[in-house]
XYZ file of C-alpha atoms in Angstrom:
293
model
C 97.388 150.591 125.888
C 97.593 146.919 126.812
C 96.975 145.848 130.389
C 97.877 142.539 132.001
C 95.334 140.414 133.858
C 95.664 140.622 137.633
C 94.423 137.559 139.526
C 93.227 138.635 142.970
C 91.007 137.582 145.856
C 88.438 140.004 147.273
C 86.515 139.690 150.527
C 82.809 140.463 150.089
C 79.550 139.611 151.886
C 81.285 137.207 154.271
C 83.036 135.166 151.578
C 86.086 135.484 149.329
C 85.737 135.745 145.567
C 88.461 135.224 143.006
C 88.429 138.314 140.790
C 90.361 138.872 137.585
C 91.124 142.577 137.303
C 92.383 144.558 134.337
C 92.644 148.171 133.259
C 93.555 151.513 134.832
C 92.860 151.846 138.555
C 91.305 155.277 138.004
C 88.983 154.113 135.217
C 85.197 153.697 135.587
C 84.458 150.307 137.161
C 82.865 147.603 134.997
C 81.886 144.312 136.627
C 81.391 141.307 134.334
C 79.153 138.563 135.726
C 79.367 135.120 134.131
C 76.723 132.409 134.133
C 76.422 128.616 134.263
C 78.581 126.587 133.766
C 81.303 129.176 133.277
C 83.649 131.310 135.356
C 85.574 134.534 134.714
C 87.102 132.967 131.590
C 83.780 133.343 129.765
C 84.624 137.057 129.430
C 88.108 136.459 127.979
C 87.176 138.292 124.764
C 85.784 141.333 126.582
C 88.137 141.994 129.515
C 91.134 143.394 127.672
C 89.014 145.267 125.116
C 87.199 147.118 127.885
C 90.447 147.746 129.766
C 92.098 149.133 126.630
C 89.219 151.593 126.340
C 90.018 152.944 129.804
C 87.709 150.932 132.034
C 88.664 149.287 135.303
C 87.385 145.758 134.733
C 86.581 143.229 137.458
C 85.493 139.754 136.351
C 84.777 137.579 139.397
C 84.282 133.883 139.685
C 80.870 134.140 141.294
C 80.300 132.261 144.528
C 80.521 128.505 144.062
C 82.619 128.741 140.915
C 86.262 127.949 140.181
C 88.529 129.592 142.804
C 85.856 131.457 144.755
C 84.397 130.247 148.053
C 81.759 127.540 147.832
C 79.281 127.675 150.733
C 77.694 124.265 151.301
C 74.039 125.167 151.897
C 71.512 125.635 149.112
C 70.166 128.742 150.844
C 73.595 130.356 150.471
C 72.833 130.755 146.760
C 69.640 132.788 147.033
C 69.472 135.739 144.685
C 69.780 138.212 147.571
C 73.135 136.727 148.537
C 74.364 136.709 144.939
C 73.456 140.358 144.577
C 75.061 141.253 147.896
C 78.315 139.698 146.668
C 78.409 142.179 143.811
C 77.572 145.161 146.010
C 80.443 144.082 148.239
C 82.754 144.173 145.235
C 81.767 147.787 144.585
C 82.538 148.580 148.221
C 85.886 146.785 148.013
C 86.730 148.779 144.893
C 85.865 151.983 146.712
C 83.118 152.823 144.228
C 79.600 154.021 144.893
C 78.517 153.085 141.373
C 79.606 150.756 138.583
C 78.580 149.461 135.209
C 77.470 145.832 135.337
C 77.382 143.425 132.401
C 75.786 140.011 132.914
C 75.302 136.847 130.895
C 73.080 133.876 131.777
C 72.932 133.624 135.588
C 75.123 136.694 135.756
C 72.392 138.515 133.856
C 69.799 137.315 136.373
C 71.899 138.827 139.170
C 72.225 142.017 137.112
C 68.437 142.267 136.680
C 68.003 141.856 140.445
C 70.576 144.532 141.207
C 69.057 146.936 138.694
C 65.649 146.534 140.315
C 66.661 146.589 143.969
C 69.784 148.773 144.011
C 69.592 151.119 141.009
C 71.471 153.777 142.973
C 74.607 151.595 142.833
C 74.524 151.028 139.072
C 75.218 153.516 136.293
C 73.727 151.342 133.570
C 73.588 147.623 132.829
C 74.027 145.340 129.842
C 72.152 142.043 129.669
C 73.132 139.120 127.443
C 70.605 136.387 126.662
C 68.537 136.274 129.829
C 65.061 137.812 130.142
C 63.677 139.938 132.932
C 62.801 137.478 135.769
C 59.089 138.314 135.648
C 59.047 137.570 131.915
C 60.820 134.253 132.385
C 58.460 133.269 135.181
C 55.428 133.915 132.992
C 56.986 131.968 130.121
C 57.653 128.935 132.299
C 54.012 128.942 133.402
C 52.361 129.674 130.057
C 54.711 128.828 127.166
C 55.126 125.065 126.526
C 58.046 125.709 124.177
C 60.023 127.522 126.847
C 59.130 124.892 129.415
C 60.669 122.208 127.197
C 63.815 124.272 126.704
C 64.130 124.680 130.467
C 64.021 120.946 131.261
C 67.426 121.051 132.949
C 66.172 123.457 135.629
C 63.851 120.744 136.903
C 66.473 118.012 136.546
C 68.864 120.054 138.685
C 66.407 119.891 141.590
C 67.281 116.234 142.152
C 69.845 115.437 144.846
C 73.340 114.158 143.838
C 72.259 112.755 140.431
C 72.946 115.953 138.428
C 76.439 116.160 139.906
C 77.130 112.533 139.064
C 75.902 112.935 135.493
C 77.884 116.134 135.009
C 81.085 114.469 136.254
C 80.841 111.289 134.139
C 83.348 110.660 131.366
C 85.543 113.617 132.230
C 82.684 116.085 132.437
C 81.140 115.102 129.145
C 77.809 116.703 130.146
C 79.402 120.122 130.585
C 81.581 119.865 127.503
C 78.608 118.882 125.367
C 76.475 121.622 126.908
C 78.977 124.189 125.659
C 79.904 122.726 122.303
C 76.495 121.314 121.448
C 74.662 124.629 121.907
C 77.247 126.956 120.332
C 78.497 127.569 116.818
C 81.298 125.236 115.686
C 84.695 126.435 116.850
C 83.406 128.671 119.627
C 84.928 126.541 122.374
C 88.338 125.144 121.476
C 89.921 122.086 123.031
C 92.122 124.398 125.086
C 89.080 126.364 126.261
C 87.407 123.178 127.447
C 90.515 122.234 129.441
C 90.102 125.469 131.399
C 86.426 124.718 132.022
C 87.118 121.132 133.134
C 89.756 122.415 135.555
C 87.198 124.814 137.064
C 84.504 122.135 137.296
C 86.969 119.735 138.931
C 87.536 121.906 141.978
C 86.285 120.478 145.242
C 82.623 121.317 145.832
C 82.234 123.220 142.574
C 79.573 121.111 140.871
C 77.161 121.117 143.806
C 77.740 124.821 144.359
C 77.092 125.659 140.696
C 73.912 123.594 140.593
C 72.779 124.995 143.935
C 72.098 128.304 142.152
C 69.230 126.517 140.397
C 68.074 124.728 143.536
C 67.946 127.922 145.552
C 66.051 129.746 142.810
C 63.508 126.942 142.415
C 62.782 126.842 146.143
C 62.167 130.599 146.197
C 60.789 130.985 142.679
C 58.278 133.680 143.614
C 60.965 135.775 145.260
C 63.288 135.463 142.255
C 60.476 136.574 139.961
C 59.588 139.579 142.102
C 61.651 142.033 140.119
C 59.854 145.221 139.199
C 60.405 147.769 136.456
C 63.941 148.782 135.667
C 64.508 152.534 135.714
C 68.205 152.754 134.795
C 69.456 152.380 131.193
C 69.577 148.802 129.922
C 71.274 147.415 126.813
C 70.120 143.940 125.816
C 72.090 141.762 123.395
C 70.479 138.499 122.307
C 71.484 135.579 120.087
C 68.375 134.310 118.322
C 69.695 130.737 118.102
C 69.700 130.310 121.881
C 69.011 126.659 122.720
C 67.687 127.533 126.171
C 65.554 130.656 125.782
C 62.983 131.817 123.250
C 63.997 135.028 121.425
C 60.602 136.645 122.071
C 61.497 136.885 125.753
C 64.004 139.610 124.956
C 61.407 141.927 123.449
C 59.032 141.269 126.323
C 61.830 142.198 128.718
C 62.258 145.576 127.030
C 58.683 146.249 128.085
C 59.767 145.905 131.713
C 62.247 148.769 131.377
C 61.891 152.552 131.241
C 64.974 152.971 129.070
C 66.120 149.891 127.143
C 67.517 149.045 123.751
C 67.676 145.553 122.226
C 69.935 144.152 119.529
C 69.368 140.672 118.125
C 72.185 138.610 116.626
C 70.428 136.435 114.074
C 73.062 133.689 113.787
C 74.451 133.783 117.326
C 73.483 131.407 120.140
C 73.343 131.697 123.918
C 77.119 132.249 123.821
C 77.029 135.362 121.624
C 79.816 137.225 123.454
C 82.167 134.386 122.560
C 80.863 133.915 119.017
C 80.658 137.597 118.046
C 83.212 139.260 120.350
C 84.071 142.195 118.056
C 80.428 143.170 117.529
C 79.526 142.633 121.179
C 82.521 144.646 122.384
C 81.658 147.509 120.024
C 78.073 147.681 121.280
C 79.139 147.444 124.920
C 81.684 150.228 124.532
C 79.162 152.471 122.784
C 76.638 151.852 125.542
C 79.050 152.378 128.414
C 80.412 155.574 126.893
C 77.000 157.084 126.090
C 76.496 160.530 127.586
C 73.742 160.705 130.209
C 70.473 162.130 128.961
C 67.497 163.571 130.765
C 65.861 160.136 130.694
C 68.902 158.529 132.303
């Protein structure tokens, strides 16, 4: 059965998030969390496939992005606040538990939720972001990863990152997507949607403030312990930002995790390999609980 996208606004954790909803109201809730520099549209290949399988899908613009509220202070983007936004979505949906799927920064929020509020999550899927403790160690000890993460340090500067990102009709953002993905992944029409989201008042500073808040409280962000709920990791080996070894190290931080590498996919694997990603997600979400779950 085909379901239409429903564009809504949901009050959560003191702010309002724009949430694209799809699927049967009585279906199990799946929340899709996008990363930088995206918005709900990054899940365009997954939303309807999950809904057609019977899931109630919520794909929010996370705080600071696109049509969602954009608090002005850096401290408003601490990981605790980002996680509380998602818990508020579960409450608004009337659900005690949900499945959560995260990519990039959305995956970082998912890791935090899985560690600190496992009772609210049934199981989680992580796309191309390592366990925070693993990433923290890599940034301190792995020169190769440090080089790949140069932008994190650049984003700590005031106003300059925003100005660079905005130049020449958001050339920085457009190149970040097209230059690190397989040819054809992001069409001209796709980029128009992204530019429209980036153009919204206050969006660039809000998006970059996720990095500023994390850098200022780096120890707190990295204080994520073992994950006890089931985890499914999907990882594109050609990621321009993260070393593939970090995925395997992250499995070691989990009691019950499974990892699948996509040899030719990049950081944007859910947009490059949507059929394969959707198949694996559906298999994982539908898996019967076991004694280890």
